XYZ file of C-alpha atoms in Angstrom:
720
model
C 39.101 -154.391 44.258
C 39.273 -157.566 42.182
C 41.019 -156.630 38.957
C 42.290 -159.997 37.792
C 39.437 -162.375 38.602
C 36.618 -162.444 36.100
C 33.954 -165.145 35.937
C 31.622 -166.336 33.249
C 28.803 -167.577 35.422
C 25.124 -168.369 35.580
C 23.925 -167.466 39.002
C 21.174 -166.863 41.552
C 22.144 -163.928 43.675
C 21.032 -162.244 46.892
C 20.580 -158.627 46.022
C 20.038 -157.163 42.594
C 20.568 -153.505 41.923
C 19.108 -151.584 39.013
C 20.538 -152.622 35.687
C 23.093 -149.831 35.763
C 21.204 -147.760 33.161
C 21.977 -150.458 30.604
C 19.242 -152.815 29.442
C 21.895 -155.266 28.255
C 23.615 -155.457 31.644
C 22.553 -157.251 34.825
C 24.182 -156.017 38.017
C 23.631 -158.430 40.869
C 24.747 -157.295 44.296
C 24.974 -158.448 47.867
C 26.164 -156.214 50.661
C 29.803 -156.547 49.676
C 29.909 -158.374 46.344
C 28.945 -157.477 42.783
C 28.333 -159.775 39.863
C 27.917 -158.205 36.426
C 26.444 -160.156 33.525
C 26.223 -158.647 30.049
C 24.304 -159.500 26.887
C 26.645 -159.441 23.924
C 25.846 -158.229 20.410
C 25.503 -161.885 19.432
C 22.722 -162.403 21.980
C 24.819 -164.550 24.309
C 25.325 -163.834 28.019
C 28.801 -163.069 29.353
C 30.263 -162.525 32.776
C 31.898 -159.113 32.997
C 32.843 -158.846 36.660
C 32.721 -160.561 40.016
C 34.393 -159.068 43.029
C 34.168 -156.414 45.679
C 31.051 -154.294 45.282
C 31.907 -150.928 43.758
C 30.954 -147.814 45.691
C 29.684 -145.992 42.608
C 27.003 -148.000 40.742
C 27.663 -146.151 37.503
C 31.158 -147.671 37.433
C 29.589 -150.981 36.469
C 28.921 -149.558 33.008
C 32.678 -149.398 32.438
C 32.941 -153.176 32.230
C 32.912 -154.504 28.708
C 31.147 -157.648 27.658
C 34.070 -159.790 28.717
C 35.586 -162.709 26.851
C 33.960 -165.573 28.781
C 30.491 -166.788 27.969
C 28.474 -167.426 31.099
C 27.131 -170.927 30.364
C 29.177 -172.468 27.564
C 27.563 -175.087 25.366
C 29.155 -178.149 23.795
C 29.217 -179.025 20.123
C 29.831 -175.455 18.924
C 32.986 -173.395 18.558
C 34.333 -173.625 22.129
C 37.251 -176.058 22.428
C 37.200 -176.748 26.157
C 34.950 -178.356 28.774
C 31.332 -177.144 28.389
C 28.743 -176.458 31.052
C 26.044 -178.144 28.994
C 26.097 -180.626 26.131
C 23.005 -182.235 24.631
C 21.998 -184.555 21.810
C 18.785 -183.614 20.018
C 16.185 -186.069 18.767
C 17.698 -185.830 15.284
C 21.137 -186.778 16.739
C 22.558 -183.235 16.331
C 25.056 -182.795 19.208
C 25.141 -178.969 19.277
C 23.450 -176.252 21.303
C 23.481 -172.467 21.067
C 21.922 -170.311 23.773
C 20.788 -166.729 23.144
C 19.022 -164.268 25.393
C 15.216 -164.418 25.284
C 13.927 -162.830 28.493
C 14.778 -161.977 32.086
C 13.046 -161.239 35.362
C 14.004 -159.891 38.764
C 11.923 -160.573 41.861
C 12.749 -159.046 45.229
C 11.537 -161.846 47.502
C 12.397 -160.131 50.793
C 14.620 -157.405 52.172
C 17.441 -159.954 52.067
C 16.771 -162.122 49.007
C 16.466 -161.168 45.351
C 15.873 -163.730 42.605
C 16.868 -163.222 38.988
C 16.188 -165.431 36.004
C 17.698 -165.177 32.544
C 15.974 -167.210 29.869
C 18.036 -168.485 26.947
C 16.835 -170.246 23.802
C 18.409 -172.144 20.940
C 17.451 -170.369 17.674
C 17.336 -173.681 15.777
C 15.838 -176.146 18.280
C 12.979 -175.805 20.820
C 15.300 -176.125 23.808
C 15.415 -173.536 26.577
C 17.826 -173.020 29.449
C 16.880 -170.742 32.329
C 19.686 -169.406 34.500
C 18.579 -168.787 38.066
C 20.301 -166.503 40.533
C 19.420 -165.866 44.161
C 21.394 -163.264 46.040
C 21.446 -163.154 49.839
C 22.295 -159.554 50.594
C 23.289 -159.725 54.277
C 25.076 -163.068 53.985
C 27.060 -162.220 50.810
C 25.992 -165.568 49.355
C 25.124 -166.369 45.753
C 23.088 -169.426 44.822
C 22.803 -170.528 41.203
C 21.124 -173.286 39.260
C 19.659 -173.950 35.813
C 16.485 -175.314 34.297
C 16.660 -177.209 31.003
C 13.387 -177.444 29.082
C 12.816 -179.949 26.308
C 10.139 -178.720 23.920
C 11.148 -181.156 21.198
C 8.844 -184.015 20.198
C 11.257 -186.699 21.342
C 13.771 -187.401 24.118
C 16.594 -184.896 24.660
C 19.812 -186.489 25.888
C 21.635 -184.401 28.497
C 25.291 -185.376 28.344
C 26.519 -182.550 30.592
C 24.234 -180.345 32.682
C 26.184 -178.232 35.142
C 24.604 -176.055 37.768
C 27.152 -173.306 37.328
C 30.204 -172.137 35.412
C 32.728 -169.581 36.678
C 35.618 -167.997 34.792
C 38.716 -166.375 36.269
C 41.690 -164.472 34.925
C 44.342 -164.348 37.629
C 48.103 -164.864 37.716
C 47.870 -168.036 39.825
C 45.183 -170.222 41.367
C 45.346 -172.164 44.631
C 42.783 -174.897 45.259
C 41.813 -176.223 48.684
C 39.949 -179.522 48.530
C 38.579 -181.834 51.206
C 39.214 -185.552 50.817
C 39.313 -188.650 52.968
C 37.825 -192.070 53.633
C 35.846 -193.738 56.372
C 37.019 -192.284 59.717
C 39.388 -189.855 57.948
C 36.880 -187.401 56.536
C 37.539 -183.883 55.156
C 41.295 -183.814 55.300
C 42.403 -180.568 53.730
C 44.821 -180.305 50.818
C 45.913 -177.073 49.151
C 47.916 -176.919 45.941
C 48.381 -174.650 42.917
C 46.357 -175.453 39.830
C 48.291 -176.120 36.645
C 47.277 -176.347 32.990
C 44.790 -179.009 32.023
C 41.786 -180.230 33.998
C 41.686 -180.997 37.705
C 38.508 -182.879 38.654
C 37.052 -183.484 42.097
C 34.207 -185.949 41.824
C 32.158 -188.757 43.310
C 30.813 -191.841 41.513
C 29.491 -193.612 44.617
C 25.756 -193.033 44.163
C 24.966 -193.100 47.885
C 27.343 -192.198 50.694
C 28.877 -190.040 47.988
C 31.096 -187.867 50.189
C 33.225 -190.746 51.500
C 36.311 -189.987 49.408
C 35.749 -186.405 48.246
C 33.539 -183.740 49.814
C 31.363 -181.542 47.524
C 33.063 -178.280 48.433
C 36.187 -176.282 47.644
C 37.998 -173.013 48.252
C 39.811 -171.236 45.445
C 42.376 -168.500 46.093
C 43.254 -166.015 43.355
C 46.734 -164.683 42.558
C 48.296 -165.895 45.822
C 47.581 -168.292 48.662
C 44.967 -166.966 51.044
C 44.949 -167.408 54.794
C 42.233 -166.866 57.377
C 42.415 -163.075 57.305
C 43.798 -162.087 53.898
C 43.525 -162.943 50.239
C 40.828 -163.295 47.592
C 38.803 -166.463 48.032
C 35.867 -168.196 46.395
C 34.227 -170.847 48.597
C 31.759 -173.087 46.778
C 29.628 -176.123 47.555
C 27.016 -178.137 45.676
C 23.632 -178.810 47.289
C 23.333 -182.365 46.014
C 23.248 -185.703 47.865
C 24.435 -187.710 44.886
C 27.334 -187.934 42.468
C 28.963 -184.535 41.971
C 31.763 -183.085 39.894
C 33.927 -179.963 40.019
C 36.117 -179.352 36.956
C 38.937 -176.804 37.152
C 40.401 -176.191 33.693
C 43.217 -173.751 32.897
C 43.444 -172.993 29.198
C 46.247 -171.784 26.958
C 45.646 -168.171 28.058
C 45.879 -169.032 31.779
C 42.137 -168.466 32.135
C 40.418 -170.783 34.575
C 36.906 -172.144 34.168
C 35.231 -173.903 37.093
C 32.272 -176.128 36.302
C 30.126 -177.386 39.189
C 27.235 -179.788 39.132
C 26.006 -183.358 38.977
C 28.653 -185.784 37.787
C 27.681 -186.825 34.233
C 29.507 -190.147 34.722
C 27.156 -192.990 33.655
C 24.368 -190.405 33.834
C 23.409 -189.353 30.322
C 20.014 -188.082 31.381
C 17.053 -188.905 29.151
C 14.765 -185.884 29.319
C 11.349 -186.697 27.891
C 9.446 -184.349 25.575
C 7.726 -181.520 27.411
C 9.746 -182.059 30.596
C 12.063 -179.737 32.524
C 15.233 -180.795 34.316
C 16.350 -178.663 37.264
C 19.964 -178.880 38.385
C 20.927 -178.676 42.069
C 22.054 -175.347 43.473
C 25.675 -174.270 43.559
C 26.233 -172.040 46.585
C 29.253 -169.784 46.831
C 30.671 -166.646 48.361
C 33.507 -164.248 47.618
C 35.835 -162.743 50.205
C 38.782 -160.395 49.761
C 39.703 -160.758 53.446
C 40.580 -164.435 53.531
C 39.040 -167.818 54.196
C 37.624 -166.970 57.606
C 35.166 -164.436 56.233
C 34.121 -166.819 53.481
C 33.278 -169.430 56.115
C 31.382 -166.953 58.281
C 29.311 -165.937 55.250
C 28.390 -169.560 54.623
C 27.641 -170.211 58.300
C 25.257 -167.285 58.513
C 23.507 -168.283 55.295
C 23.228 -171.894 56.468
C 21.607 -170.977 59.760
C 19.122 -168.679 58.032
C 18.410 -170.686 54.878
C 20.447 -173.847 54.406
C 19.662 -176.130 57.340
C 16.338 -177.004 58.920
C 15.562 -174.744 61.896
C 19.100 -173.408 61.856
C 18.368 -170.732 64.459
C 16.587 -173.018 66.935
C 18.193 -174.872 69.861
C 19.476 -178.442 69.691
C 19.376 -181.229 72.284
C 22.267 -182.943 74.012
C 21.918 -186.691 73.654
C 23.155 -190.056 74.861
C 23.560 -192.827 72.267
C 23.693 -196.439 73.462
C 25.801 -197.805 70.582
C 29.233 -197.974 72.217
C 27.723 -199.021 75.536
C 25.620 -201.950 74.328
C 26.074 -202.489 70.601
C 23.181 -204.689 69.488
C 23.139 -206.670 72.753
C 20.440 -205.134 74.918
C 16.889 -205.510 76.141
C 14.323 -202.953 77.189
C 15.220 -203.145 80.888
C 18.872 -202.402 80.164
C 17.876 -199.447 77.994
C 15.563 -197.998 80.637
C 18.441 -198.159 83.112
C 20.508 -196.057 80.724
C 17.804 -193.375 80.780
C 18.605 -192.793 84.452
C 22.338 -192.460 83.755
C 21.691 -189.809 81.128
C 19.117 -187.903 83.130
C 21.314 -187.681 86.227
C 23.973 -185.869 84.201
C 21.541 -183.405 82.632
C 21.444 -184.921 79.115
C 18.275 -184.083 77.169
C 17.641 -187.125 74.946
C 18.308 -190.852 74.679
C 18.996 -192.224 71.182
C 18.372 -195.935 70.578
C 20.773 -197.067 67.860
C 20.920 -200.110 65.575
C 19.700 -203.563 66.677
C 16.143 -203.024 67.948
C 14.193 -204.615 65.053
C 13.394 -207.774 63.006
C 12.068 -211.139 64.223
C 12.366 -213.845 61.560
C 15.951 -212.741 61.033
C 16.753 -210.879 64.285
C 19.015 -207.872 64.068
C 21.683 -209.253 66.415
C 24.505 -208.320 64.043
C 24.877 -206.454 60.764
C 24.287 -209.584 58.667
C 20.512 -209.818 59.100
C 17.231 -208.021 59.600
C 17.818 -204.761 57.774
C 14.564 -203.892 56.027
C 12.270 -205.605 58.551
C 11.243 -202.629 60.625
C 9.157 -204.250 63.332
C 10.337 -204.342 66.959
C 12.269 -207.420 67.968
C 9.975 -209.173 70.448
C 12.800 -210.699 72.440
C 14.552 -207.376 73.026
C 11.521 -205.099 73.121
C 8.480 -207.179 74.161
C 6.557 -204.009 74.963
C 7.666 -202.277 71.764
C 9.156 -198.821 71.299
C 6.032 -197.349 72.882
C 7.175 -198.629 76.297
C 10.588 -197.008 75.913
C 9.061 -193.676 74.902
C 6.784 -193.669 77.947
C 9.594 -194.676 80.304
C 11.795 -191.934 78.905
C 9.036 -189.369 79.421
C 8.499 -190.600 82.989
C 12.196 -190.199 83.722
C 12.325 -186.682 82.278
C 14.247 -187.448 79.109
C 13.300 -187.365 75.424
C 13.571 -190.366 73.110
C 15.052 -190.851 69.630
C 15.628 -193.837 67.369
C 17.992 -195.032 64.601
C 16.740 -195.987 61.129
C 18.392 -196.999 57.866
C 15.335 -197.165 55.604
C 17.111 -197.110 52.216
C 18.930 -200.402 52.800
C 18.255 -204.155 53.035
C 20.073 -207.301 54.170
C 19.781 -210.319 51.882
C 18.889 -212.165 55.068
C 15.563 -210.414 55.612
C 11.884 -210.850 54.900
C 11.922 -207.738 52.731
C 14.564 -209.270 50.476
C 12.547 -212.478 50.182
C 9.272 -210.705 49.432
C 10.464 -207.958 47.082
C 13.573 -208.932 45.094
C 12.438 -206.446 42.420
C 12.871 -203.596 44.922
C 16.636 -203.936 45.087
C 19.416 -202.326 43.061
C 21.470 -205.231 41.698
C 22.613 -206.518 38.331
C 20.326 -209.234 36.980
C 23.110 -211.526 35.735
C 25.973 -210.826 38.139
C 26.864 -211.809 41.679
C 25.555 -209.525 44.377
C 28.129 -207.208 45.868
C 27.795 -206.414 49.574
C 29.036 -203.626 51.785
C 28.298 -204.099 55.480
C 26.361 -207.193 54.325
C 23.658 -205.081 52.706
C 22.220 -203.788 49.437
C 20.495 -200.571 48.376
C 16.761 -200.384 47.745
C 15.596 -199.024 44.382
C 14.280 -195.669 45.505
C 13.414 -194.712 41.917
C 10.475 -197.128 42.256
C 7.407 -195.279 43.676
C 6.460 -198.396 45.683
C 9.852 -198.305 47.371
C 9.440 -194.596 48.056
C 6.136 -195.374 49.772
C 7.827 -198.115 51.783
C 10.683 -195.876 52.936
C 8.275 -193.091 53.812
C 6.139 -195.608 55.672
C 9.070 -196.879 57.754
C 9.417 -193.435 59.313
C 5.770 -192.424 59.271
C 4.561 -195.656 60.867
C 7.114 -195.346 63.646
C 6.129 -191.742 64.382
C 2.392 -192.420 64.063
C 2.562 -195.270 66.583
C 4.943 -193.335 68.810
C 4.190 -189.606 68.595
C 6.482 -189.047 71.575
C 9.589 -189.725 69.501
C 11.566 -186.485 69.316
C 14.555 -187.451 67.167
C 15.464 -189.646 64.192
C 18.963 -190.728 63.210
C 18.758 -191.487 59.447
C 21.692 -193.650 58.404
C 23.035 -194.854 55.032
C 25.933 -197.268 55.379
C 26.946 -198.223 51.859
C 27.632 -196.886 48.393
C 26.158 -198.163 45.127
C 27.965 -200.943 43.273
C 26.887 -203.584 40.726
C 23.921 -201.289 40.289
C 20.869 -201.848 38.110
C 17.281 -200.678 38.571
C 14.526 -203.151 37.647
C 12.101 -200.221 37.664
C 13.961 -197.933 35.234
C 14.502 -200.703 32.671
C 15.873 -198.973 29.532
C 16.646 -195.717 31.383
C 19.531 -196.989 33.517
C 21.560 -193.836 32.828
C 18.943 -191.888 34.820
C 19.521 -194.015 37.924
C 22.084 -191.990 39.858
C 20.144 -188.765 39.376
C 16.648 -190.163 39.879
C 17.702 -191.958 43.067
C 18.693 -188.666 44.676
C 15.577 -186.896 43.422
C 13.490 -189.768 44.809
C 15.199 -189.435 48.178
C 14.269 -185.746 48.218
C 10.690 -186.658 47.298
C 10.438 -188.941 50.342
C 11.968 -186.302 52.599
C 9.589 -183.651 51.226
C 6.658 -185.872 52.224
C 8.064 -186.440 55.686
C 8.746 -182.776 56.310
C 5.256 -181.848 55.142
C 3.866 -183.996 57.965
C 6.665 -183.556 60.541
C 8.080 -180.103 59.805
C 10.239 -179.654 62.912
C 11.202 -183.168 64.018
C 14.893 -183.248 64.918
C 16.777 -185.485 62.470
C 20.446 -186.360 62.144
C 21.832 -186.941 58.654
C 24.222 -189.887 59.017
C 25.970 -191.984 56.401
C 28.402 -194.371 58.027
C 30.064 -191.221 59.260
C 30.360 -188.205 56.979
C 29.176 -189.814 53.757
C 26.426 -187.239 53.286
C 27.410 -183.689 54.141
C 25.722 -181.288 51.768
C 23.098 -178.562 51.698
C 20.888 -180.568 49.352
C 20.035 -182.887 52.247
C 20.550 -180.508 55.163
C 17.421 -178.525 54.341
C 15.582 -181.623 55.616
C 17.842 -182.299 58.622
C 18.852 -180.383 61.711
C 22.407 -181.730 61.919
C 24.808 -184.276 60.420
C 27.188 -186.913 61.732
C 30.664 -185.892 60.543
C 32.568 -189.123 61.222
C 32.446 -192.393 63.111
C 35.946 -191.483 64.269
C 35.384 -189.778 67.613
C 38.989 -189.812 68.797
C 39.292 -186.170 69.928
C 42.731 -185.720 68.383
C 41.390 -186.785 64.989
C 38.204 -184.808 65.549
C 40.175 -181.565 65.852
C 41.196 -182.017 62.208
C 37.813 -183.351 61.065
C 35.839 -180.558 62.720
C 38.330 -177.982 61.451
C 37.710 -179.130 57.887
C 33.933 -179.117 58.188
C 34.013 -175.647 59.761
C 35.048 -174.245 56.379
C 31.464 -174.684 55.155
C 29.166 -175.732 58.014
C 28.211 -173.869 61.206
C 28.747 -175.521 64.585
C 25.027 -176.085 65.136
C 24.961 -178.604 62.260
C 27.890 -180.773 63.439
C 27.148 -183.646 65.855
C 30.066 -184.306 68.212
C 29.985 -187.219 70.658
C 32.197 -188.090 73.605
C 33.098 -191.777 73.316
C 35.659 -194.414 74.255
C 37.173 -194.480 70.751
C 40.399 -193.054 72.189
C 41.959 -194.970 75.074
C 44.528 -192.266 75.852
C 42.668 -188.928 75.759
C 41.225 -187.550 78.972
C 37.511 -186.990 79.465
C 38.223 -183.258 79.628
C 40.009 -183.211 76.275
C 37.194 -185.248 74.706
C 34.564 -182.926 76.163
C 36.290 -179.717 75.153
C 36.620 -180.918 71.542
C 33.005 -182.105 71.381
C 31.676 -178.779 72.681
C 32.348 -177.170 69.286
C 29.028 -178.382 67.886
C 25.937 -180.310 68.989
C 27.222 -182.174 72.053
C 26.429 -185.818 72.757
C 27.668 -188.883 74.626
C 28.225 -192.453 73.426
C 30.010 -194.177 76.294
C 29.279 -196.083 79.492
C 28.188 -193.247 81.733
C 27.902 -195.409 84.842
C 31.588 -196.289 84.564
C 32.801 -192.752 85.249
C 34.550 -191.851 88.507
C 32.974 -189.394 90.924
C 35.298 -186.661 89.663
C 34.428 -187.420 86.037
C 30.723 -187.430 86.848
C 30.957 -184.048 88.554
C 33.062 -182.671 85.706
C 30.482 -183.870 83.172
C 27.600 -182.253 85.062
C 29.495 -178.960 85.263
C 30.613 -179.117 81.636
C 27.045 -179.727 80.473
C 25.912 -176.686 82.437
C 28.657 -174.620 80.823
C 27.728 -175.938 77.402
C 24.034 -175.159 77.793
C 24.896 -171.706 79.112
C 27.271 -170.947 76.225
C 25.796 -173.037 73.403
C 24.084 -170.045 71.818
C 27.490 -168.398 71.353
C 28.918 -171.558 69.769
C 25.880 -172.346 67.621
C 25.019 -168.860 66.382
C 28.238 -166.904 66.870
C 30.924 -165.969 64.345
C 33.757 -168.490 64.128
C 37.358 -167.320 64.000
C 39.931 -170.007 63.210
C 43.077 -168.492 64.695
C 45.764 -171.211 64.629
C 45.406 -174.231 62.361
C 46.422 -177.755 63.425
C 47.892 -178.035 59.918
C 50.339 -175.230 60.800
C 51.236 -175.885 64.441
C 50.955 -178.638 67.073
C 47.891 -176.911 68.449
C 44.554 -175.560 67.268
C 42.923 -172.346 68.462
C 39.384 -171.282 67.567
C 36.907 -168.869 69.061
C 33.209 -168.087 68.702
C 31.946 -164.519 69.211
C 28.272 -163.626 69.496
C 26.698 -160.919 67.356
C 26.679 -158.359 70.186
C 30.410 -158.981 70.793
C 29.766 -159.201 74.522
C 30.462 -162.918 74.901
C 32.998 -165.265 73.325
C 34.253 -168.811 73.881
C 37.835 -169.702 72.993
C 39.114 -173.267 72.522
C 42.831 -174.048 72.708
C 43.926 -177.618 71.953
C 47.501 -178.786 72.465
C 47.935 -181.733 70.105
C 51.595 -182.683 70.574
C 54.328 -181.335 72.842
C 57.984 -181.872 72.056
C 60.964 -181.352 74.321
C 61.315 -177.686 75.376
C 58.510 -176.682 73.027
C 56.934 -173.291 73.643
C 53.926 -171.524 72.170
C 53.498 -167.833 71.495
C 50.649 -165.664 72.661
C 47.448 -165.895 70.655
C 45.887 -162.777 69.161
C 42.134 -163.008 69.522
C 39.723 -161.910 66.793
C 36.205 -160.566 66.422
C 36.001 -158.546 69.651
C 35.108 -154.892 70.167
C 38.445 -153.065 70.353
C 36.960 -150.357 72.579
C 35.384 -152.720 75.110
C 36.870 -154.448 78.145
C 36.730 -158.234 78.541
C 37.249 -160.608 81.438
C 38.918 -163.922 80.577
C 38.139 -166.982 82.673
C 39.084 -170.625 82.204
C 36.157 -173.069 82.429
C 35.630 -176.844 82.121
C 38.074 -177.689 84.899
C 38.193 -181.074 86.580
C 37.146 -180.955 90.267
C 40.016 -179.837 92.453
C 42.121 -178.676 89.501
C 43.098 -175.021 89.451
C 42.970 -172.902 86.322
C 46.225 -172.905 84.386
C 45.406 -169.908 82.205
C 48.199 -167.512 83.233
C 45.909 -164.463 83.109
C 42.834 -166.205 84.481
C 40.273 -163.773 85.886
C 41.956 -160.671 84.493
C 40.327 -157.970 82.388
C 41.802 -156.630 79.160
C 40.680 -154.300 76.426
C 39.507 -155.874 73.213
C 42.248 -153.951 71.459
C 44.906 -155.512 73.721
C 43.557 -159.041 73.259
C 43.520 -158.650 69.475
C 46.817 -156.744 69.150
C 49.060 -158.196 71.886
C 47.234 -161.443 72.579
C 46.599 -163.897 75.378
C 48.943 -166.487 76.847
C 47.117 -169.833 76.604
C 49.987 -172.193 77.378
C 49.507 -172.822 81.061
C 48.642 -176.435 80.253
C 51.053 -177.849 77.672
C 50.724 -181.614 77.902
C 49.973 -183.478 74.677
C 46.244 -183.816 74.022
C 45.348 -181.176 76.575
C 42.973 -178.258 76.253
C 41.934 -174.925 77.688
C 38.480 -173.415 77.260
C 38.214 -169.700 77.979
C 35.026 -167.736 78.500
C 35.445 -164.130 77.393
C 32.889 -161.692 78.824
C 32.421 -158.005 78.126
C 32.563 -155.930 81.299
């Protein structure tokens, strides 16, 4: 039972019970978690409890109002960081929110929505707190609506999606930071007094330095199987901010939402602003359960078609770069098909004529086929792929433009750039002004025209290779502070249009690597590209970090030539923990490597449902040892796949047995090593033996038959 962690929060929660025989109390419950909100005598809403669901519902009436207001306003008596701060049309910078109404709607057996309407008694401003509870997933989703009923513009200075309050002895924060090719590196540290902020100000490709997610442990550090944990992420593909503030009483408030930096939002009279959703879960059994809650929710609700199969693919980028023609590409179809790969993805370099896309300095924005490379257009490639028994996909970067392009020449007013400053380039390109409806139509048309002309296209890779800098919108004119927010909303508007017409088209969310990894965008995409760094040693850490919040089915992992030292087996075994793909010269493999790849693909397709839809158990972290051990267990607990990666081996180094997790203790399981190179015998010491689930989870399994650096063992675990 959580007796030292109390939140003041505005939330959308999965399952709502009766109001505990108290019309002033809102008890919101999932299968294992309770959130109690209470209306105080002053009309304000407070958070009374968040923690393990109590067995006796009447016990909820024992919670008092609590000392933390759920959604604290700025300009009043509170002395710390507010969730919301506005400036009225008469320049008054205050806001008070009092209860006006509430509603509970049971949307399904799993989902219950609750709204709490708050009003300022002095000004016609309303704030509606939304809560959706996902009963079976133990997930809470929260957001707010801000309504301006004044006669003039309401300035939103701060407009958080959510505020949480805690009262614990200590707080430990896990954050995920990085840079290009070093995404989601994990850091954990205790919080101290003052404000700790995790934020992005990049506009696009916003996740490059900081990822919009965190884990917070209460009272003591949590591990995978023990400790109280809050895991939270913001569903927003733009600038975000998480503020963690410990006050003079050692109370912690956590504020999550859009970053207000350079974004004082001008809300016109009669308009409503809706914040993005903050999604979180609570676990009192460690980080692993928090991740499994999020994975299950994501597959069911957070990612497009999260419970449908994915395709293996071959990308031509590392094989050809931008130097190819249609005959060379068609030859690559055969290489992929012979191995059993499902789809060919044509990457950058296929377009533009006046300024041919032969390098990254030209052509971006001119989305017509390059006649020299593709004289018969994409249509020919699609038909050839179909004839050879393989599907076809294509790369696009529709939000961007090269200065050396026809689009730049024809529409300089469509580009985000300061009118009296030098242009600033990243990858020799600029960002289009997506707040402009004409630009939205153009971006939509880039994709729609391609799919209309080529209905056989089965896959789109949507890229975004630069952040915003030296940014100014010709369209917004005197509303420049709306730019960062309206750009993201405009992106969603384009994606809404595309999904209305192409509801199930497979699409990868890419952003120069993992620059966009959030559930705001993933509802439109089937997967994301976590990093351009495909070195398998680095990918162990990258994929480990992403696994905290994203299920394997959403993570695209490719086998490439990035690493010159890792074996094909090690690369393959690492890439199997997600949506598997290839980006290397397939025809250059030896006979043994070709046979291994065919067999590995068969294993992957046979076991992919366990990896994609199963429960993930992170057993040994690469941050703790020179190895990483993870396993996926299906819902029936009759099949599991275990991955053991040896990262570094020192002189006379030994590794202990590994205690498995997630199995049925009363069942018997056969363990068998798979993904072996031709002619190589299994090195799993107990290969082919049968053990009880209880033995495997209590005593463990010896996985150290192969102990070379950058080596791996994949074990199939089957109930007998």
